[in-house]
PDB file of C-alpha atoms in Angstrom:
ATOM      1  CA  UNK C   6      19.405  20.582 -11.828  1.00  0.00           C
ATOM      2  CA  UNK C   7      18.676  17.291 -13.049  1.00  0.00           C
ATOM      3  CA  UNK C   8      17.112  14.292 -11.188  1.00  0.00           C
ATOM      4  CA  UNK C   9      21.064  12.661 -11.938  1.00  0.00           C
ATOM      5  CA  UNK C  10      22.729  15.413  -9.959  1.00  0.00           C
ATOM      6  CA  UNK C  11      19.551  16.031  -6.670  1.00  0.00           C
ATOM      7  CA  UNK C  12      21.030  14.522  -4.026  1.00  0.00           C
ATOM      8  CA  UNK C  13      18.793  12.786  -1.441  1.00  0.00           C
ATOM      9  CA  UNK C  14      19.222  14.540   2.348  1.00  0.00           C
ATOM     10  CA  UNK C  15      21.328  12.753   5.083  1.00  0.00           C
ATOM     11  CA  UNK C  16      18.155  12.055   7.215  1.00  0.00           C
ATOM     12  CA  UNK C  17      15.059  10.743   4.949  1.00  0.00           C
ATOM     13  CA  UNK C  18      12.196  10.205   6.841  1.00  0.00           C
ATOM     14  CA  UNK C  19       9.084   9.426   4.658  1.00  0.00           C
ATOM     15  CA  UNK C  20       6.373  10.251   7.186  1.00  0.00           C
ATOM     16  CA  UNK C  21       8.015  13.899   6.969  1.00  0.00           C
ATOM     17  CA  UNK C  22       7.365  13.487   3.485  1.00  0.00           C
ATOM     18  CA  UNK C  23       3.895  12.894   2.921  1.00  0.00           C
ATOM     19  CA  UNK C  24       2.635  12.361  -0.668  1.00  0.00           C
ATOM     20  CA  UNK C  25      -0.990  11.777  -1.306  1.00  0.00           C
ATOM     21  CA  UNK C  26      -4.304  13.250   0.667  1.00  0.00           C
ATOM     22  CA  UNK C  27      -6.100  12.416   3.443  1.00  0.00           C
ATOM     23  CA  UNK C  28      -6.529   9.005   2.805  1.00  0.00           C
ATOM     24  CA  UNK C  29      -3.164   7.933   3.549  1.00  0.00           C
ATOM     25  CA  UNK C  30      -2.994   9.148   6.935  1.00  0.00           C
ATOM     26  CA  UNK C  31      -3.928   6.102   9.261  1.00  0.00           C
ATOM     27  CA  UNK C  32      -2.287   5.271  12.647  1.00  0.00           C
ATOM     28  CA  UNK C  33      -0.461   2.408  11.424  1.00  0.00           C
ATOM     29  CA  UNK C  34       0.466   2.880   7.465  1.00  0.00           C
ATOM     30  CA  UNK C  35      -0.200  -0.041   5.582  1.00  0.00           C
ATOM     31  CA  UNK C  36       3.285  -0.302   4.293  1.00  0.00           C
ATOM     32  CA  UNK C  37       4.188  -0.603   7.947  1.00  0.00           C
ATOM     33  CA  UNK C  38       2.314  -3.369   8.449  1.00  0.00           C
ATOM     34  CA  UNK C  39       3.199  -4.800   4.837  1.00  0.00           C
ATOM     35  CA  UNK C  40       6.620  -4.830   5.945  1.00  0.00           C
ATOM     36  CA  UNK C  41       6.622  -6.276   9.719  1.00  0.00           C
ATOM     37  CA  UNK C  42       4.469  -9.187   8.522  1.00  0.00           C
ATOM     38  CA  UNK C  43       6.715  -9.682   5.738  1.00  0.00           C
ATOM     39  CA  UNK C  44       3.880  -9.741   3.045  1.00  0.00           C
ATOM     40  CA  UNK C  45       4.210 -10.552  -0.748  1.00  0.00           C
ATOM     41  CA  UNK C  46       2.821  -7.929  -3.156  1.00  0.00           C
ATOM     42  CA  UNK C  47      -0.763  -9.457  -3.543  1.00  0.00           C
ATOM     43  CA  UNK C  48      -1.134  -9.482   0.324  1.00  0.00           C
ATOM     44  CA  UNK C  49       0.359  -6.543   0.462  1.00  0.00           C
ATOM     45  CA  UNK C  50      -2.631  -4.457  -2.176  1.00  0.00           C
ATOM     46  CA  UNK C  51      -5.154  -6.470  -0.163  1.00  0.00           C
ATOM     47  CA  UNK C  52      -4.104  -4.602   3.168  1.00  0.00           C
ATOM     48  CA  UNK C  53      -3.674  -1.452   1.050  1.00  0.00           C
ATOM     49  CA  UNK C  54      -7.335  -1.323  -0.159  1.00  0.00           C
ATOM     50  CA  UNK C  55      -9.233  -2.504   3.097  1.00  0.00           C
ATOM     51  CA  UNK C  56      -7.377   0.115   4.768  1.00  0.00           C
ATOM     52  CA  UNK C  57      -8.028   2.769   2.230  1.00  0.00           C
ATOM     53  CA  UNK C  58     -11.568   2.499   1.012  1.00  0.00           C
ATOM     54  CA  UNK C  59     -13.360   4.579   3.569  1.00  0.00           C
ATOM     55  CA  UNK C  60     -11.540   7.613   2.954  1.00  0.00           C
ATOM     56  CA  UNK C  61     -10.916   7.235  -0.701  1.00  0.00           C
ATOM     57  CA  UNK C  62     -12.579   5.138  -3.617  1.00  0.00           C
ATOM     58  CA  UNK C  63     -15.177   3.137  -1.508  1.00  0.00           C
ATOM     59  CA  UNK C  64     -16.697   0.241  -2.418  1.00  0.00           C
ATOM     60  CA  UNK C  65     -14.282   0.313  -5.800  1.00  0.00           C
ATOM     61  CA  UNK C  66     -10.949  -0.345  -3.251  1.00  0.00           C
ATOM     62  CA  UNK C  67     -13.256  -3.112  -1.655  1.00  0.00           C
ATOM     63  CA  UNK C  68     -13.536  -4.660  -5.231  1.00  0.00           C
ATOM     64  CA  UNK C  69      -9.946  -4.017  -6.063  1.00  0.00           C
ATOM     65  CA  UNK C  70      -8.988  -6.158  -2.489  1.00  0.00           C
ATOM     66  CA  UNK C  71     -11.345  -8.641  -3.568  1.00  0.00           C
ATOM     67  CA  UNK C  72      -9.483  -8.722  -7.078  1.00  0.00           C
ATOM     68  CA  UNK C  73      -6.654  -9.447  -5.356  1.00  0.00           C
ATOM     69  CA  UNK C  74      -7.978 -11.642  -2.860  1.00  0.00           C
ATOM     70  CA  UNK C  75      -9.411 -13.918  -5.879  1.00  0.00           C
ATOM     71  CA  UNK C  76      -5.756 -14.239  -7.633  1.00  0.00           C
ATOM     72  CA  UNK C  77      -4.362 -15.421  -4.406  1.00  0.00           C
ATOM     73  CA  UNK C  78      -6.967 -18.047  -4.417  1.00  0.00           C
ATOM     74  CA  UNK C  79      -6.720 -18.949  -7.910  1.00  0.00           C
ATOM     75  CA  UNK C  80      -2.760 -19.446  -7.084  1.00  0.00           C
ATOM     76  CA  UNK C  81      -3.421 -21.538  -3.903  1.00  0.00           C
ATOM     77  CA  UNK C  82      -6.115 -24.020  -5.545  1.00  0.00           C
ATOM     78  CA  UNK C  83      -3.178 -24.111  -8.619  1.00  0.00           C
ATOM     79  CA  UNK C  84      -0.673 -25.999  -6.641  1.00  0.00           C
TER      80      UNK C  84
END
């Protein structure tokens, strides 16, 4: 079966779905959070990476927030 013909089931629940380890499993998911604040995509990494760094790439997800973090400020100063 190709990916064309998979069908996806009636009822898709991504928690029920969980891809990734340990890391990912928080009490409130980042995306969650992402979504009900209505974040942009820089915002969005930012949450992603604080959240994250503890149980997965340490201080290199703190530097990767702060990446982030910097752009937004770049754009901001910008206008």
């Amino acid at each position: 079966m190709s990916w064309k013909t998979k069908s996806v089931p009636q009822e898709c629940v991504p928690y029920d779905n969980q891809v990734g380890g340990e890391h990912y499993q928080v009490q409130i998911q980042p995306w969650e959070y992402i979504e009900a604040n209505n974040l942009d995509y820089f915002q969005g990494n930012v949450i992603k990476y604080v959240t994250r760094y503890k149980n997965k790439n340490g201080v290199e997800d703190l530097k990767k927030a702060i990446h982030y973090l910097e752009y937004m400020i770049w754009k901001e100063e910008s206008k």
